[in-house]
Each structure stands twice: as C-alpha cells, then as structure tokens.
Amino acid sequence: MAATLTPEQLAALQNAATHLRMESVRSTTAAGSGHPSSCCSAADIVAALFFSVMRYDPKNPKAPNNDRFILSKGHAAPLLYAAWAEAGLFPKQDLLKLRTLTSDLEGHPTPRLPFVDMATGSLGQGLPVGVGIALNAKYVDTLDHRTYVLMGDGESVEGSVWEAVEVARQQQLDNLCAIVDVNRLGQSDPTMLQHDMDAYRARWTGFGWHALVVDGHDVAALVGAFDEAARTKHRPTVLLAKTFKGKGISFMEDHPNWHGKPIPQGAEMQRALDELARQLKPNGTPPVIARPASAPVARPAAGALPAPPYKIGDSVATREAFGVALEALGGVNPLVVALDADVKNSTYTEKFGKKFPNRFFENFIAEQNMLGAAAGLAACGKIPFAATFAAFFTRAYDFIRMAAISQANIKLVGTHVGVSIGEDGPSQMGLEDIAMMAAQPGVTVLYPSDAISTYRLVESAAAVKGMIYLRAGRPKSPVLYGPEERFPIGGCKVVRQHASDVLTIVAAGVTLFEALKAHEQLKASGVSVRVIDLYSIVPIDRTTLLESAASTHGRLLTVEDHYAHGGLGDAVLSAVATEGIRVHKLAVRAIPRSGKPDELVDHFGIGARSIVEATQHIIK
Amino acid sequence: MAATLTPEQLAALQNAATHLRMESVRSTTAAGSGHPSSCCSAADIVAALFFSVMRYDPKNPKAPNNDRFILSKGHAAPLLYAAWAEAGLFPKQDLLKLRTLTSDLEGHPTPRLPFVDMATGSLGQGLPVGVGIALNAKYVDTLDHRTYVLMGDGESVEGSVWEAVEVARQQQLDNLCAIVDVNRLGQSDPTMLQHDMDAYRARWTGFGWHALVVDGHDVAALVGAFDEAARTKHRPTVLLAKTFKGKGISFMEDHPNWHGKPIPQGAEMQRALDELARQLKPNGTPPVIARPASAPVARPAAGALPAPPYKIGDSVATREAFGVALEALGGVNPLVVALDADVKNSTYTEKFGKKFPNRFFENFIAEQNMLGAAAGLAACGKIPFAATFAAFFTRAYDFIRMAAISQANIKLVGTHVGVSIGEDGPSQMGLEDIAMMAAQPGVTVLYPSDAISTYRLVESAAAVKGMIYLRAGRPKSPVLYGPEERFPIGGCKVVRQHASDVLTIVAAGVTLFEALKAHEQLKASGVSVRVIDLYSIVPIDRTTLLESAASTHGRLLTVEDHYAHGGLGDAVLSAVATEGIRVHKLAVRAIPRSGKPDELVDHFGIGARSIVEATQHIIK
C-alpha cells in the first residue's frame, strides 16, 4: 500500500475508474435496468481499493488472508462486477450478461459469485457483515487482512449501521474500514444531510470512530486516506467520501432523476461513453494488484461430542441443554463460535463465552448486528451460533432473509418461546418464530422437547452445512429420552402408540408434555391416542405422519405454543395436504398476556384440557 | 412547569420518587418476578415528569392535549403503574395484582391500559413511537403538548433508536424529549459505555440533538433540565441522566446481579422498604399535577371515495392503484396520513405526499422508525398508511409484532412482491410477507389482483379499525372488474366456473393471471377448471372454498408468488384442514435470482405452464 503515487500510478487508477464507469454504463444499458448513476459516484473509491489499496489474489477471491471488500450499497453491483473483471477474475464480455437468468451477475450481488460473502441489496447490512469478518481476523484466526465496506449515504440512516458502528468501536476493530459514498441523492429525494460533510463527521466521531472527510473523486486523496486508516490503531476508520451521483457523465452527474435508470441504447449511451473515453489519461500504466501475505489457516477436524449429561426423568429447560451442548461443542470443534445480544445468562451462551472468550461475541442489545456478524463469521468458515429470545429474532428478520438468500452457514437459537414463558407477557413471547424461519428457503427448523434431543440436535446443527433454527423453551421439562437416542434431522418420534389409537396428536415443546398428560387422561376414559414428538419441523417426516394418520382413522391433531398461522400445525398440514387427511389444529389464537406459565398454556387453549376436549370432539 | 422549586415542592417530588420505589418493590415481590432495580434507577425521573413537569389530566389519560409519556424501557412497568396510581387514576392496592392473569398490569405495558399508547418491552421502540406522536402534534393537529420518552442505556444500542434520532432531528421535533436512564448495568453485563456521560453526549450531539447531562437522582436538576428542553426550539432534546440501578436500596444499588429479580418476601423486602421509608422527607406537600391547555381536536367525518378511475381491460399495476386510492382517500378523510421510506416514487405514495404534505412523512431509509411513527400517529387517532417494498417490512418485523400486540390501527402496504419483480433479484423480492403478516394475531391480509379491487380494498382498509396488510405487485396487470364491483374483507371472487369443473385453482396477484391463462389452455384441451381470486387471505372465505372444492371433485390447487411456507396456499389449507380435501400447492420453492419477470414466474414453477402440468397430474 503506497501513500504517495507516481503520476503513472495515479493515471492508471484514474483510468481504471473511468473503465469501471464505462463498463457499468454498458452493462446496465444492455440489461435495460440497473443503477449506473450509483456506480459512477463510487468508481474512484472502488478503483483505489481494487488497484492500489487492497492486497488480494484476484484469481482466488476466497483466499483466507485476502483483504475483503463488501459492497453494502448492493445496487452498485455492476461496478463490483466490473472491478473483478478488470482484476482478471472473468472476461469483461461476461459483464453484458448482467441481470439475465443464465448469469450469476445478478441485479444485486449474491454469494453465487465467489467474491461475494453475503448477499446485499437490502441496505444497512454490509457493515454488520464486515464486523463479523473483522472479528474473525482480529480475534479468531488472527489474520492481518483488512476489511472494507462501501456504503451509500442514504443507507447510513438504517439503524443496523449504527449497531455495527457501536460494536466495531467496542471491539476496537482497527482492521475494519467503512467508506460512505456521500453522493447526495437518494432514490426519491436528496438525502437528509446531502453534502453536509461536517454533520457526517460529527455522527461518526461521536460514535468513537476515526473519521476522514475526503474528496471521493480524488484518487490520490483516497489512497492517502486508506493509508491513514491502516495506520490507525484501536479503532475503526470511516472515509466520508464526498461524491456526485453519475460522476463523469455530464447529463447524469448530480441530477436527481437518474436513480435506478439505465442510459437508453443509442445516441445517449454513445454520448456517455464518448465523454468517459475523453477522460482517459494517455500515460496510464496497467494497475498492479498487491498480493496478501500468505497465512494458511489450520482447519482442525472436529472431535466427537461427549455423551449428554442427562438421564430420563431429569428436569432441564431446553435452553439450558442448548447452552450445555454449545459449550461441549466448543471443546471439540474450534470452528464453532457464538454470539449473543445481552441475554447470555438467559440463553445460556454464557457457558460457552466463559470457556472460549476469543470465540464469543457479545453484541449488547443489537440483534441486527449479531445476525450480520454471524453471517460474516460464517463467510470466514466459522460455524456461528447466534442466540437470543425467539421474539427478538423478529428484530433481525431482514438479516435472516438475506442470510437465507446467501445460504449462510449460521445456526440460530431462539429461547423463551410461546405463552409458556409466563409473567413477562407478550412482548417477550416468541409466537411467530416458526412462521418466519420456515418461510425462508433452505432453513432447517428444529424444535426439541427435552434435554437429550436438544443436545443431539445442537450437535447435528453444527455438523450440517446451512442455516438452522432451533426453538428452545424457558420452563424446565422432563428428560424423555436415553442418552443413546438419535434424532436425525427430518425425523420424528412416536412416543405413544397402540393398535387401538383413534387419533394422532402431533406436538413439540411444552405441548408435547400436555399431549402426554392428555394421553393419560384419555386412556383413563378408554380412548387411546398416538403421540408424536415432531422435533424436526423443516424438513418434516411426511412418511411417519402419513403412516400414523392411516393407522388412526386418518385423523391428526396438532398442538403448538405458537400462533396459528405458519407454525407446526401448518407444516404438518402442508406435508399431508394432497392426501385428504383431516387435520385439527390447536394454537395460540389471541393476543397473549401475562400470567403463570401453566395458566397461560391452559387459557390459550393448548393445554391438556383443550387437547382432551378436542379429541373428544373429533372422535365423536 | 416551574424552573425553580420551593423546598416543599422539592420534598414532595423526592417523596413521590421514594413512594414509586416502594410500590415497585412491593408489587414485584408480590408477583415473584419483575425488575425493581430498573424501576429504582428511573424513579426520580418519573417523579419529576409526572408530578412537576408534565401537564395532563390524570383521570383522562387519552385527553388529546395531554403531555405524553412513553416508557420505552418497558421492563420498568411497575414504576409506570405506580406513577399513574400515585396520580390517582386507579387505587394503589391494584398494583399488587401485577403480572397476574386477571390484571391488565402486565409484565410489560400494553395498550390494554388506557395510559399506554403502544406496547413496549422489546427495546428501542419507544422513541420511534414518540416521533409519531410528536409529528402529529407539530404537523397534523398542531397541539402544544410535549412528548417524553424514557429509555434505558443498554437499549440505546438498538439501531431503531438512531433511526428515530435522525428523523426527529430532520423534522425539528422540539416538542419531543428523550431521557436515557444511564444506570450502567445491562441484563448480563455492564453496558458498553457504562457511566461515560461524555461519550453519550458526543453521540446525541453528533446526531444534532440538544443533549443535557444531568444527575438522574437530583430532582431539582431534572426539573431544570426539562425546563431547558421545553425552551429549546427547532431541535429535540435528550436528557442523559446518570443514575444507579437499584437506587435507594443499599444491597441492590449499583450491584450487577439484580437485573430482573424481585426482592424475596420477608426480611429482605422489609429491609428495603424500611430503608426507603427513612428517605421520606418530613415536610413534603402533596404534588400538584398541572393540567393541559384545552385543545379540542375536530374529528371531521370522512366523505365518500370517488369511483375508481379504471375500466375493464386497462393495464395498471396494483401498487399504482394503491397510490391513486390513497390520494383519493386523503381528499375525503383528513385522518388519513401516510409514511414512506425513500421509495415513494415506487410505491406511489408520492401522489399523496405532493397533495397533502403536512400529512405525509418521509422516513428516508429507516423502516423501523416508519413503523414506530405510524403506531404513534395511530395512537393519536390518525389512520396511517405506511408503504415500502414488501421485502423491507422484514426490517421492521419486531415493530409489526409489537403493533399487533397493541392492536394498532395501522395500514401497511408492501409493494414489489414475488419473483415477478424480475431483474432486481432476490434482495428486493417480497416472498415471505404473507407468512410474517398472517402469523400476527388480528392482522387482516389482503392481496388484490387488479386496480379496481386494490382501490376498493384500500378504501376498506381505512374504514375498518385494526392492522391491515395489503400486498401489491410491481408489474402492470389488466383490470378485471367493473367500477361497481365490491370486495368485502373476508370474501373472494369466483372468476371462472362451469358445472363441469374438475378442479378449483386458487390464486391472487400475478398468479391469478397465470391461472386464467392456464384456464384457457386447459379449456382448449377439454378440461374445465374453476378459478378463484383470493383477494382476502386473512380472514378467508372458507365457505366459498369448501363449496368450490365440493363442486370440483374435492380438489384444490393453490398458486402463489410467495415462498411455500405460510403463504396463500397454507392459508387455504388451514381453512379446509378438517374436511379431508386434497390441496396441491404451487409456490416459490428455491432461492430466486435475477431475470425477466415472465421468465422467473415460469422458471420458479408458478406460471401457466406449471399450472397446466399440475392440473393434468392431479386429475389423472
């Protein structure tokens, strides 16, 4: 990284920026959609980074000690693609396939591309992801690469940005550098602060960052500022780059009506390309990309998890069993890391945190940053477990959505589910978590009822690649299974059955124990019912459900401590939908309130009493 | 509001604070759970506000010109309840019913209580709600009341807080005053900044607020700071109150292990109460509550909406028809207000914004603040429509959750749903919005397919009390219905039927038009199918679905531009679940990508081709 550039180097960088603009114009015009104006404002920043500042292997974007670049303003994707093409990763002519079904050069970047760590395009997510990557480099793998996150100015209103700003400062991430492309114009209006660079500086310095205001079209100044950032210790740096949207194209530059619009084919595009071509310097030399220091990362194999420390009849909350399993996992698999958001003494991640402090990241009360950082850590090959109350994952649902699109290898554990948490009331009850997680493509949804199944499913979650959600309860519940029992993902357990069963009850969590109570009461009145522990909701054991339904007069009754739409019951319904089976569903159908856990389970119609009544009604 | 207090007034306030502490201790001990330590840190702040600073009618918490108080740190609910009891709204002995099933004094405040505008307890939501209330006072109803929001210090890491901070500054909300109870201790650890009051000041002043650091246990200083806040024009003020958790109780004060723990019954509680009693001043006079200036707000009746300006066969996007309907609504109903998050030229709320600028609120790219402000406006009797891309409502899902718990009268419109948006790719596609909205209790979910039904459903959304979500598409689609057609919420339209129908297709949005194409193709091959426009997903027209299924061999085929779990198909399944009907579901079952809208609809298996194939398979 050079603080001063020769005239030839400078010309090379300026030319690279111009080429990036030209490619961005060409590709968006070819696609007939896209954001060339947002590419042009950031072209000098990207040229400075890719062709002077960053150390990376352009043929191997996944090399562990590459400097990382995250395009948080994902709508400038054509600029990112042009930079990697210019760096030599793929042919420039591919750029013209932008936004077509057969190309991975999508409208916004996704990890289908090897140089994208996390899908962007929903604004405000890049910096939290960058925090995760920088945490990995500084505390887990101790690599010396740097992480750069390019954001938009409008984007910096998103609250998630300030969560990441706060956590990055707290963690002293001097290996992280944010760049705000302050191009003054949002989608529908000028931004709040327009070009008030002092106001931007006050915000970032107020949050403890080193902030540098720089002319975002002065490549030499940019290179100098990046150099100063790299020399700044114990705190992250932000470059507040004053730029103009559409820079370099006279009819687009700083004009408000060019957001998200390609230049039409024909004379207008030619005029833009001609204008840009005239900006090329005669004496530019080809830019040289600095390579990273070699730093192979050991990937030690995971050992076997010790047997779960529980026996049948013990009384353990599934959230606690999760914490115990996570701690055990930490001991056998150095890739496992954990994150929490100031509830580690309730989710029991504190057990892991105390034992493996360099692999545990406290996010304070910043759930969005927690999710973004988890995705960043996953992009570095880690297996992150992120835990909070299930209800508070709703705060980070957009991050979960983008992580699903990215097929991120993250494991989410939501505790304190349902009305069975009791007195704290509805704000703390996770009652939509199955709906929100199961809706996302490729997400596995697990719902263990006892400590043994929790322990084994946490083990499986770490072993299986992909996004996994595990639902954990607050109250203690009896251990149902022996330590040798196995719980394959996609399976279920038939915990009560008899040839004379007239109905199959499908439940999990607290409602499984209510179903077992109902089973006893019904048995006493001469009615025999089957009971299934549906510990895996996605994928679901359709075969066993159909077999059980067939053996019990084609009748299923689902019971869940979750709202009625999109939960366990709907997962069962969907699995058997084509078979004409009658399914009855008990779920929480009203706005809950405070009360004792048992009272609430009964009051909201998911307790043993309601199960018995429903059974009697169904078999009548 | 007095800037200087007499010694008697001061003693009265100090005694009020001590009484609030005593009641908070008593009620949480009686409940056996709760957060007395978090109440004690804020008791002086609440006493100053309720018994010196705020002007309100303690017998009528909903009086429109009352100063408003929002307890954003909802876990200090016992303190809020004690304040209203002390003010005389209800008997103090009711406080001992805290957290029981038969009392509305829940673990965290909800609007079941007349003095609560919005449920809190999920942190970081109070300030956005306060922004909405302050916007209403300043720009809509032009009332002179002030709005106070009490937050925790740990809470101020939540990004949603900084979205509200930014919007409040931009809107110059000098009628808004935030208070941060900087008690140094979070749930599981000390907070990031502990008692670094200068760091707090730098953050808030950096964001353009007037920030006052104050001793949060010095009632006279607090009253003086509130007075300075009231005199500060053109910008909001924050009081950064340095406090101690558990203040006033020697064994609890500033001790880290007292988060969320009641004092045990018996000697320990008696010791706490004795200590507090000794702090009572002998010469306190009863505090006097200042009444608000009378300011009756006119509630003009809404007029009738003009006829929709469309005829059958016109080509109009439903998002545009929403914008047209919203503008028309604005003309006939002065209670209608609108909010957007920098996509108003895509959601078409800009039509309303241009015509009714004092009732339109641009949130820039801050979806969480948009939702909180909408709830605040609804608490002031307005009918807020908040619009953004459906995908970006995921960013505010926790606010949607809390608004549902609050039964807030807000109307959400999500545009750009499904893969049919095309080239922008997955980050911009709303594919889980039905799942997330329908999961919430009491939320109506509408999905119109053409401009006429959109127009009429927007009209109904404004007329009906409660939370409503309307799903709108990006592409233009043909107008199907005449201007006189009516669309009752909970209904559907059978758009194609014949006595020989062998299957019922249920669809909405782009898939309805695909179903109509499939209908024609199947007809040409001699197969007759029924087609239902399911414009109301929650509530759902179970009767028509069952009748149609019964008339078409008990077969239903659902088709939706939404992920497979929790969408239109699952709503249909759930409605007919107990009847043994066979339901086949077409939905988006993979991670989508960029491409042309028609290509993607076909590629992801929800187009006419897939419908025809599925039909042939089902009837085989």
mmCIF file of N, CA, C and O in Angstrom, chain B residues 13 15 30 72 144 201 391 396 426 460 465 483 493 502 589:
data_model
loop_
_atom_site.group_PDB
_atom_site.id
_atom_site.type_symbol
_atom_site.label_atom_id
_atom_site.label_comp_id
_atom_site.label_asym_id
_atom_site.label_seq_id
_atom_site.Cartn_x
_atom_site.Cartn_y
_atom_site.Cartn_z
ATOM 1 N N LEU B 13 -41.609 16.084 45.579
ATOM 2 C CA LEU B 13 -41.151 15.276 44.445
ATOM 3 C C LEU B 13 -40.240 14.146 44.905
ATOM 4 O O LEU B 13 -40.328 13.009 44.417
ATOM 5 N N ASN B 15 -40.263 12.732 47.766
ATOM 6 C CA ASN B 15 -41.113 11.728 48.416
ATOM 7 C C ASN B 15 -41.884 10.907 47.384
ATOM 8 O O ASN B 15 -42.065 9.696 47.554
ATOM 9 N N ALA B 30 -44.545 -9.168 45.314
ATOM 10 C CA ALA B 30 -45.827 -9.891 45.323
ATOM 11 C C ALA B 30 -45.951 -10.793 44.099
ATOM 12 O O ALA B 30 -46.435 -11.917 44.175
ATOM 13 N N SER B 72 -40.242 3.493 27.208
ATOM 14 C CA SER B 72 -39.601 2.610 26.228
ATOM 15 C C SER B 72 -38.910 1.443 26.926
ATOM 16 O O SER B 72 -38.891 0.335 26.405
ATOM 17 N N ASP B 144 -50.096 21.800 21.393
ATOM 18 C CA ASP B 144 -48.868 22.270 22.050
ATOM 19 C C ASP B 144 -48.361 21.321 23.134
ATOM 20 O O ASP B 144 -47.505 21.693 23.922
ATOM 21 N N ARG B 201 -23.002 12.001 25.351
ATOM 22 C CA ARG B 201 -23.257 13.343 24.843
ATOM 23 C C ARG B 201 -22.750 13.480 23.391
ATOM 24 O O ARG B 201 -23.411 14.059 22.534
ATOM 25 N N ALA B 391 -40.496 -6.672 0.851
ATOM 26 C CA ALA B 391 -39.288 -7.304 1.408
ATOM 27 C C ALA B 391 -38.748 -6.505 2.590
ATOM 28 O O ALA B 391 -38.208 -7.075 3.537
ATOM 29 N N ALA B 396 -38.599 -4.337 9.749
ATOM 30 C CA ALA B 396 -39.383 -3.769 10.854
ATOM 31 C C ALA B 396 -40.304 -4.802 11.476
ATOM 32 O O ALA B 396 -41.306 -4.453 12.090
ATOM 33 N N PRO B 426 -33.289 -11.358 -5.769
ATOM 34 C CA PRO B 426 -33.930 -11.801 -4.532
ATOM 35 C C PRO B 426 -33.946 -10.771 -3.413
ATOM 36 O O PRO B 426 -34.882 -10.766 -2.614
ATOM 37 N N SER B 460 -61.544 0.094 2.083
ATOM 38 C CA SER B 460 -61.972 -0.697 3.247
ATOM 39 C C SER B 460 -60.929 -0.670 4.355
ATOM 40 O O SER B 460 -61.280 -0.642 5.539
ATOM 41 N N LYS B 465 -61.254 -0.686 11.546
ATOM 42 C CA LYS B 465 -60.284 -0.483 12.621
ATOM 43 C C LYS B 465 -59.370 -1.707 12.736
ATOM 44 O O LYS B 465 -59.845 -2.836 12.666
ATOM 45 N N PRO B 483 -66.216 -0.908 -12.134
ATOM 46 C CA PRO B 483 -66.070 0.031 -11.004
ATOM 47 C C PRO B 483 -67.119 -0.164 -9.913
ATOM 48 O O PRO B 483 -66.924 0.311 -8.797
ATOM 49 N N LYS B 493 -63.533 -13.981 -5.056
ATOM 50 C CA LYS B 493 -64.320 -13.918 -6.291
ATOM 51 C C LYS B 493 -64.080 -15.197 -7.088
ATOM 52 O O LYS B 493 -62.915 -15.557 -7.338
ATOM 53 N N VAL B 502 -63.345 -29.608 -12.939
ATOM 54 C CA VAL B 502 -62.776 -30.788 -12.273
ATOM 55 C C VAL B 502 -61.789 -30.409 -11.170
ATOM 56 O O VAL B 502 -61.254 -31.282 -10.483
ATOM 57 N N ARG B 589 -40.157 -22.380 -4.459
ATOM 58 C CA ARG B 589 -39.529 -23.348 -3.566
ATOM 59 C C ARG B 589 -38.017 -23.328 -3.624
ATOM 60 O O ARG B 589 -37.351 -24.211 -3.087
#
